[in-house]
């Protein structure tokens, strides 16, 4: 007997078929009941009640912001760790100096490709997925798509080091691993610019790994990558750090530091906790590092009770190479406790942020011979993408400065400027001016008379500004006069407790940065106008 429709009436169905239908119905009912019970046990996606309160740094239900975000799982599978540049595609690029003076006989460079995993390709690549090159502010879920973790849940850290013929490069790497609470979470990428005929490479241990496998370079070999480059082709820290950005491979956090730095004991857990205490996914902890002397003991215990804050800046140089330079920064005890303190400027000597900061704001490939100016370039580009800068409450590492080195060894370290002697002065000046015109042009800081046609616009979408905030908003907020190229003095009196307390009120409820659309304050010199911010303090 054939049945052409399930609507056949039961009274016409033989007993066997009737029993079968009842059995199927019972199974379906049980499946629905079990599914409903299981679904009720699943963790719910955080609601507005679980989003951070700008006033307290916790959610309305009392949960830390980053704990609440644990419920927001990325749609992409987690990245493996560690990954090496030796397993990624390489690409050939023109040396940036050749872009300005094509007649220079400098060969192309073979370099690692930028981090851009296959899973992002349907979206046009990772940069398109993460806010479309700064056109939109990232969502929390998009931000969550970047960042590998160990099997035990520990966030990974990438440390980028640019070294130019520096004898302390290996010492810096050793400090990173030996002083970390969890060295297994760390991966280091070194751009090692050295004279192949004279210098020992940073990658060479004191003795062979066969003789002593416990040396840091041997023990953590799988977590250390070196990009070696002949020193004669070096064109300054911007290009070296650009290469360092190319070595990033999906780590949760990313650090940039110099090749002559010592880290304190348990630095990794300390700096991560400070970042989390900010309650801001877009937080970048950054500062000019304090000098190593009297800052830590031989075991790495922190001794210094003060930290620098980035608040001092002024225009330097004349003509097309004029730029905003951050000078000597004040240092003192933290005025804000339990979290890092907001500040306006970014520092190249130390930067700690989520991995997506390196992805979104890579160093510009086309800025040869630029030394001063890199910080306002990265800082403003990051600002326009929605990133916020903080100084740490306590320092995680310290710097070896030549002027404080009683041994005199740091005075013997070569600088990339030595390469200028191999080129005539006219060539060097033309290359430097070309780089600075591009740098200032991109961040809307060009001198009068510098037209759009005056500088190289190559890859401007990749190395340009975003649309979340404008450079002009930055200028007007922090007293930078781009008509007369002057700054309002004494910004440091505002930056610190005052700026932090006012700005924190405008931290977005989803933790995705300070909402500058709600900030109307414009800093003015307190010596002339008084403390214009006092009525805004909560």
XYZ file of C-alpha atoms in Angstrom:
538
model
C 0.000 0.000 0.000
C 1.503 3.303 -1.080
C 1.012 6.615 0.655
C 1.441 9.719 -1.456
C 1.014 12.221 1.373
C 1.763 12.504 5.094
C -1.726 13.952 5.463
C -3.218 10.465 5.156
C -5.703 10.000 8.003
C -4.641 7.669 10.819
C -7.870 5.701 10.729
C -6.939 4.508 7.233
C -3.392 3.468 8.230
C -2.694 -0.152 9.119
C -1.582 -0.791 12.732
C 2.110 -1.350 11.812
C 2.378 1.930 9.976
C 0.470 3.677 12.787
C 2.923 2.388 15.374
C 5.838 3.564 13.236
C 4.419 7.088 12.956
C 3.832 7.297 16.705
C 7.439 6.149 17.340
C 8.883 8.781 15.010
C 6.765 11.463 16.665
C 7.931 10.448 20.125
C 11.602 10.544 19.085
C 11.155 14.002 17.552
C 9.488 15.281 20.736
C 12.309 13.945 22.916
C 14.915 15.517 20.593
C 13.231 18.912 20.856
C 13.032 18.718 24.666
C 16.714 17.711 24.986
C 17.816 20.454 22.567
C 15.917 23.097 24.536
C 17.506 21.961 27.805
C 20.990 21.946 26.291
C 20.508 25.376 24.724
C 19.515 26.845 28.090
C 22.845 25.667 29.510
C 24.940 27.410 26.846
C 26.711 30.659 27.875
C 24.908 33.703 26.561
C 26.518 36.444 24.486
C 27.258 39.463 26.725
C 24.451 41.996 26.815
C 24.685 45.703 27.538
C 24.664 44.855 31.257
C 27.930 42.998 30.720
C 29.633 45.850 28.913
C 32.244 47.932 30.694
C 31.287 50.967 32.735
C 33.636 53.868 31.901
C 33.432 55.120 35.469
C 34.460 51.894 37.212
C 36.411 49.877 34.675
C 34.117 46.898 35.269
C 30.828 45.729 33.821
C 27.506 46.695 35.348
C 27.271 43.191 36.740
C 30.725 43.580 38.329
C 32.661 41.522 35.777
C 35.922 42.770 34.259
C 35.486 43.962 30.651
C 37.892 41.393 29.215
C 36.227 38.574 31.156
C 32.907 39.614 29.639
C 34.433 39.581 26.169
C 35.463 35.955 26.639
C 31.955 35.100 25.501
C 32.569 36.749 22.156
C 34.326 34.048 20.199
C 35.749 34.859 16.782
C 34.171 33.226 13.751
C 37.676 32.126 12.722
C 39.684 29.233 14.189
C 42.533 30.260 16.551
C 46.002 30.632 15.081
C 48.712 28.131 15.942
C 51.768 29.271 17.892
C 54.576 29.772 17.244
C 54.646 30.499 13.539
C 57.876 31.378 11.753
C 58.627 33.718 8.884
C 60.409 30.785 7.280
C 57.076 29.158 6.541
C 55.372 32.186 4.955
C 55.470 33.506 1.394
C 58.242 35.956 0.584
C 57.984 38.952 -1.702
C 60.468 41.181 -3.479
C 60.279 44.914 -2.770
C 62.214 47.868 -4.069
C 64.543 49.546 -1.623
C 62.747 52.755 -0.496
C 65.672 54.974 -1.460
C 65.462 53.713 -5.058
C 61.835 54.862 -5.213
C 63.054 58.438 -4.788
C 66.277 58.153 -6.803
C 65.882 55.298 -9.347
C 69.495 55.597 -10.457
C 70.802 54.268 -7.116
C 72.341 50.824 -7.535
C 70.678 49.106 -4.574
C 69.215 45.628 -5.162
C 65.655 44.619 -4.395
C 65.025 43.045 -1.006
C 63.308 39.711 -0.420
C 61.145 40.114 2.672
C 58.363 38.237 4.532
C 54.845 39.033 3.426
C 52.522 40.750 5.895
C 50.355 38.616 8.161
C 47.133 38.004 6.208
C 45.723 34.490 6.828
C 43.600 32.689 4.211
C 40.438 32.854 6.315
C 40.272 36.629 5.776
C 40.579 36.484 1.998
C 36.808 36.240 1.334
C 36.566 39.660 3.020
C 39.343 41.164 0.913
C 42.076 40.444 3.463
C 42.551 41.035 7.172
C 42.824 44.818 6.839
C 39.467 44.959 5.062
C 37.883 42.768 7.716
C 39.274 44.860 10.592
C 37.379 48.060 9.831
C 38.259 48.383 6.132
C 41.599 50.191 6.478
C 40.356 52.497 9.215
C 37.210 53.626 7.454
C 35.207 52.100 10.301
C 35.960 51.426 13.937
C 36.489 47.727 14.517
C 33.757 45.853 16.339
C 34.663 43.803 19.428
C 34.077 40.619 17.429
C 36.394 41.769 14.632
C 39.090 42.646 17.155
C 38.685 39.202 18.693
C 39.645 37.581 15.395
C 43.293 38.525 15.968
C 45.385 36.859 18.622
C 46.701 33.355 19.286
C 46.723 31.687 22.682
C 48.498 28.696 24.161
C 46.544 25.547 24.944
C 46.307 26.653 28.583
C 44.654 29.924 27.511
C 47.659 32.214 27.948
C 47.784 35.074 25.453
C 50.877 35.066 23.224
C 53.269 38.025 22.813
C 55.307 39.077 19.788
C 58.371 41.259 20.458
C 59.815 43.156 17.483
C 63.409 44.349 17.799
C 65.226 46.506 15.248
C 68.979 46.227 15.729
C 71.719 48.147 13.941
C 75.161 46.675 14.650
C 74.241 46.476 18.339
C 76.323 44.324 20.684
C 73.455 44.188 23.235
C 70.932 42.638 20.865
C 71.441 39.101 22.165
C 71.372 40.360 25.766
C 67.970 41.924 25.119
C 66.587 38.628 23.798
C 67.973 36.759 26.805
C 66.341 39.245 29.148
C 62.973 38.842 27.418
C 62.881 35.073 27.934
C 64.652 34.646 31.282
C 62.629 37.351 33.058
C 59.215 36.331 31.709
C 56.787 34.445 33.950
C 55.715 32.340 30.966
C 58.469 32.296 28.314
C 56.510 29.724 26.289
C 54.059 32.470 25.280
C 56.717 34.699 23.693
C 57.982 34.960 20.146
C 60.750 37.404 19.165
C 61.417 38.830 15.710
C 64.757 40.576 15.180
C 65.682 42.738 12.195
C 69.441 42.332 12.427
C 71.290 44.943 10.370
C 74.989 44.201 10.616
C 78.217 44.307 8.640
C 78.657 40.770 7.383
C 82.451 41.194 7.226
C 82.992 42.704 10.689
C 80.116 42.085 13.099
C 78.875 38.956 14.800
C 75.188 38.414 14.016
C 72.669 38.675 16.839
C 71.607 35.096 16.043
C 74.986 33.600 16.964
C 75.142 32.112 20.504
C 78.307 32.334 22.573
C 79.062 28.655 21.881
C 77.357 26.172 19.607
C 73.987 24.750 20.617
C 75.547 21.286 20.593
C 77.948 22.424 23.308
C 75.320 24.223 25.392
C 71.689 23.648 24.352
C 70.426 25.654 27.358
C 71.531 28.972 25.919
C 68.485 31.174 25.285
C 69.103 31.308 21.519
C 69.151 27.513 21.493
C 66.508 26.683 24.087
C 63.898 28.963 22.461
C 65.103 28.626 18.889
C 61.611 27.866 17.566
C 60.329 31.104 19.128
C 62.968 33.432 17.677
C 63.150 34.663 14.085
C 65.944 36.716 12.549
C 65.753 38.787 9.397
C 69.366 39.530 8.484
C 70.186 42.555 6.391
C 73.516 43.955 5.240
C 74.069 47.152 7.259
C 75.053 49.172 4.190
C 71.435 48.980 2.954
C 69.930 50.297 6.204
C 67.877 53.470 5.819
C 66.926 54.278 9.390
C 64.600 52.934 12.087
C 61.377 53.404 10.100
C 62.335 50.934 7.394
C 63.868 48.512 9.918
C 60.715 48.541 12.014
C 58.634 48.139 8.888
C 60.474 44.867 8.321
C 59.811 43.981 11.959
C 56.070 44.455 11.414
C 56.278 41.956 8.562
C 57.554 39.354 11.031
C 54.362 39.467 13.120
C 52.364 36.230 12.872
C 49.058 36.555 14.688
C 50.154 36.840 18.319
C 47.630 38.219 20.818
C 49.869 41.084 21.927
C 52.688 42.914 20.155
C 55.656 44.802 21.611
C 58.150 47.075 19.915
C 61.424 47.890 21.667
C 65.062 48.686 20.972
C 67.961 46.229 20.873
C 69.519 47.536 24.106
C 66.804 46.963 26.705
C 66.574 44.896 29.898
C 63.231 43.540 31.105
C 62.136 43.241 34.737
C 61.115 40.031 36.458
C 57.600 38.848 35.519
C 57.295 41.618 32.946
C 54.839 39.686 30.780
C 52.174 39.192 33.449
C 52.658 42.760 34.684
C 52.213 44.554 31.368
C 49.278 42.354 30.308
C 47.472 43.034 33.572
C 48.074 46.771 33.229
C 46.652 46.664 29.702
C 43.588 44.746 30.867
C 43.059 47.208 33.717
C 42.548 49.969 31.137
C 39.351 48.211 30.010
C 40.056 49.435 26.481
C 40.599 47.080 23.533
C 42.203 50.000 21.680
C 44.726 50.763 24.437
C 48.404 51.084 23.501
C 50.805 51.283 26.447
C 53.772 53.338 25.324
C 56.543 55.517 26.757
C 60.125 56.651 26.453
C 61.882 54.106 28.636
C 63.727 55.224 31.752
C 67.467 54.596 32.009
C 68.533 51.189 33.285
C 70.771 52.526 36.066
C 69.244 52.196 39.561
C 65.977 50.956 38.018
C 66.276 47.221 38.766
C 68.568 44.880 40.665
C 70.684 42.087 39.187
C 67.859 39.573 39.531
C 65.470 41.860 37.654
C 63.404 43.111 40.574
C 61.890 46.523 39.926
C 63.442 49.349 41.984
C 62.220 52.483 40.225
C 58.965 53.950 41.542
C 58.524 56.528 38.783
C 57.571 56.344 35.117
C 57.684 58.763 32.149
C 54.568 60.198 30.524
C 54.308 61.383 26.913
C 53.161 65.009 26.925
C 56.001 67.210 25.668
C 56.248 68.029 21.949
C 57.220 70.888 19.646
C 58.094 71.606 16.038
C 61.656 70.989 14.943
C 63.728 71.723 11.831
C 62.764 74.055 8.976
C 61.379 73.731 5.473
C 60.064 70.455 4.083
C 61.688 68.409 6.867
C 59.946 70.293 9.689
C 58.082 67.875 11.944
C 56.530 67.522 15.372
C 59.064 65.946 17.681
C 58.478 64.617 21.173
C 61.284 65.896 23.372
C 62.464 64.934 26.851
C 59.437 63.656 28.751
C 58.744 64.291 32.444
C 58.995 61.400 34.886
C 57.367 60.963 38.262
C 55.182 58.704 40.417
C 51.936 57.584 38.804
C 49.044 59.892 39.643
C 46.511 57.239 38.659
C 46.647 53.890 40.459
C 45.322 50.489 39.444
C 45.414 51.248 35.714
C 47.634 52.937 33.090
C 47.215 56.669 32.452
C 45.954 58.194 29.206
C 48.396 60.380 27.250
C 48.296 62.006 23.785
C 51.514 60.762 22.159
C 52.997 57.455 21.035
C 56.638 56.467 21.637
C 58.742 54.258 19.366
C 61.060 53.043 22.139
C 58.354 50.954 23.791
C 54.891 50.067 22.541
C 52.588 47.332 23.863
C 49.191 46.665 22.298
C 46.888 44.036 20.873
C 48.218 42.371 17.751
C 45.709 44.192 15.569
C 47.611 47.456 16.209
C 50.567 46.097 14.220
C 48.202 44.786 11.546
C 46.322 48.079 11.176
C 49.195 50.543 11.666
C 52.304 49.021 10.067
C 55.389 51.163 9.608
C 55.433 52.850 6.209
C 57.618 51.032 3.696
C 58.265 54.221 1.721
C 59.999 56.487 4.275
C 63.759 56.140 3.700
C 66.251 57.947 5.870
C 63.585 59.088 8.360
C 64.688 59.185 11.994
C 62.779 61.992 13.680
C 59.107 62.064 12.749
C 58.329 58.355 12.987
C 56.508 58.811 16.303
C 54.016 61.450 15.238
C 53.472 59.437 12.043
C 52.527 56.201 13.830
C 50.811 58.087 16.638
C 48.509 60.102 14.397
C 47.728 57.194 12.096
C 46.800 55.107 15.137
C 44.678 57.956 16.524
C 42.674 58.147 13.294
C 42.001 54.396 13.507
C 40.645 54.810 17.046
C 43.631 53.754 19.186
C 44.384 55.421 22.527
C 47.770 55.833 24.200
C 48.577 55.158 27.839
C 51.692 55.328 29.973
C 52.171 52.336 32.287
C 51.737 52.580 36.033
C 54.972 50.626 36.496
C 57.734 49.976 33.968
C 58.335 46.579 32.391
C 61.771 47.289 30.919
C 64.557 49.858 30.886
C 66.879 51.345 28.311
C 70.660 51.573 28.043
C 71.367 55.195 27.095
C 74.818 56.102 25.804
C 75.042 59.335 27.804
C 74.522 57.401 31.059
C 76.803 54.471 30.195
C 79.900 54.768 32.393
C 81.638 51.946 30.521
C 81.564 53.919 27.285
C 80.587 50.839 25.272
C 77.388 52.315 23.902
C 79.343 55.242 22.494
C 81.105 52.770 20.204
C 77.891 51.423 18.647
C 77.593 52.456 15.021
C 74.567 54.364 13.732
C 72.887 54.064 10.350
C 74.037 57.604 9.530
C 77.419 56.082 8.661
C 75.853 55.019 5.366
C 75.535 58.678 4.389
C 79.284 58.732 3.857
C 78.861 56.256 0.993
C 76.469 58.601 -0.815
C 77.037 62.208 -1.773
C 75.358 64.873 0.340
C 72.920 65.900 -2.385
C 71.606 62.345 -2.727
C 71.171 61.955 1.035
C 69.305 65.260 1.306
C 66.988 64.397 -1.579
C 66.155 60.977 -0.109
C 65.510 62.446 3.345
C 63.312 65.243 1.983
C 61.323 62.786 -0.115
C 60.617 60.633 2.930
C 59.652 63.560 5.164
C 57.345 65.119 2.568
C 55.450 61.842 2.332
C 55.366 61.407 6.124
C 53.960 64.901 6.736
C 51.640 64.744 3.739
C 49.911 61.587 4.906
C 49.197 62.941 8.407
C 48.122 66.445 7.195
C 51.217 68.236 8.523
C 52.767 69.503 5.290
C 54.427 72.878 5.063
C 52.722 75.602 2.965
C 53.602 75.221 -0.701
C 53.979 71.439 -0.535
C 51.413 70.197 -3.020
C 49.854 66.752 -3.280
C 51.992 66.150 -6.360
C 55.181 66.807 -4.379
C 55.313 63.483 -2.603
C 54.982 59.763 -3.232
C 51.429 58.426 -2.735
C 52.318 54.750 -3.267
C 50.349 52.337 -1.021
C 48.706 55.262 0.745
C 45.675 53.172 1.638
C 47.962 50.661 3.366
C 50.083 53.219 5.226
C 47.643 56.101 5.481
C 45.217 57.523 8.007
C 41.811 56.220 9.051
C 38.413 57.891 9.270
C 37.401 57.056 12.840
C 38.980 60.375 13.915
C 40.673 63.126 11.920
C 44.192 64.524 12.381
C 42.547 67.936 12.750
C 40.669 66.669 15.818
C 43.997 65.701 17.338
C 45.548 69.084 16.536
C 42.709 71.157 17.986
C 42.332 68.965 21.076
C 45.983 69.100 22.109
C 46.838 72.677 21.134
C 48.770 72.123 17.895
C 48.494 75.121 15.557
C 49.010 73.902 11.991
C 48.668 77.383 10.486
C 51.561 78.889 12.393
C 53.339 75.603 13.264
C 53.341 76.296 16.984
C 52.071 74.418 20.026
C 50.321 75.580 23.167
C 52.882 75.311 25.979
C 52.644 73.384 29.254
C 50.518 70.493 27.956
C 52.069 68.321 30.673
C 50.052 70.153 33.319
C 46.895 68.805 31.741
C 48.116 65.341 30.751
C 48.063 62.859 33.610
C 45.357 62.839 36.291
C 43.365 65.633 34.647
C 43.223 64.269 31.109
C 42.717 60.724 32.327
C 39.776 61.535 34.601
C 38.009 63.601 31.938
C 38.710 61.338 28.973
C 37.778 58.115 30.795
C 34.181 59.310 30.976
C 34.034 58.908 27.199
C 35.326 55.353 26.941
C 32.812 53.545 24.759
C 30.546 51.106 26.547
C 31.808 48.242 24.387
C 35.415 49.077 25.320
C 36.392 50.058 21.762
C 38.259 53.255 22.539
C 37.610 56.823 23.666
C 34.742 58.502 21.803
C 36.345 61.772 20.687
C 33.052 62.883 19.119
C 31.972 63.628 22.683
C 35.130 65.583 23.540
C 34.874 69.310 22.800
C 37.735 70.466 25.021
C 40.645 72.316 23.397
C 43.830 72.655 25.387
C 45.243 76.149 25.918
C 48.406 77.262 27.714
C 47.496 77.427 31.425
C 50.047 80.194 31.974
C 47.963 82.383 29.669
C 44.401 81.085 30.037
C 44.467 79.326 33.404
C 43.405 75.736 34.050
C 40.662 75.635 31.424
C 39.939 71.979 32.125
C 39.005 72.228 35.804
C 35.246 72.526 35.224
C 35.289 69.296 33.204
C 36.695 67.122 35.984
C 34.205 64.543 37.294
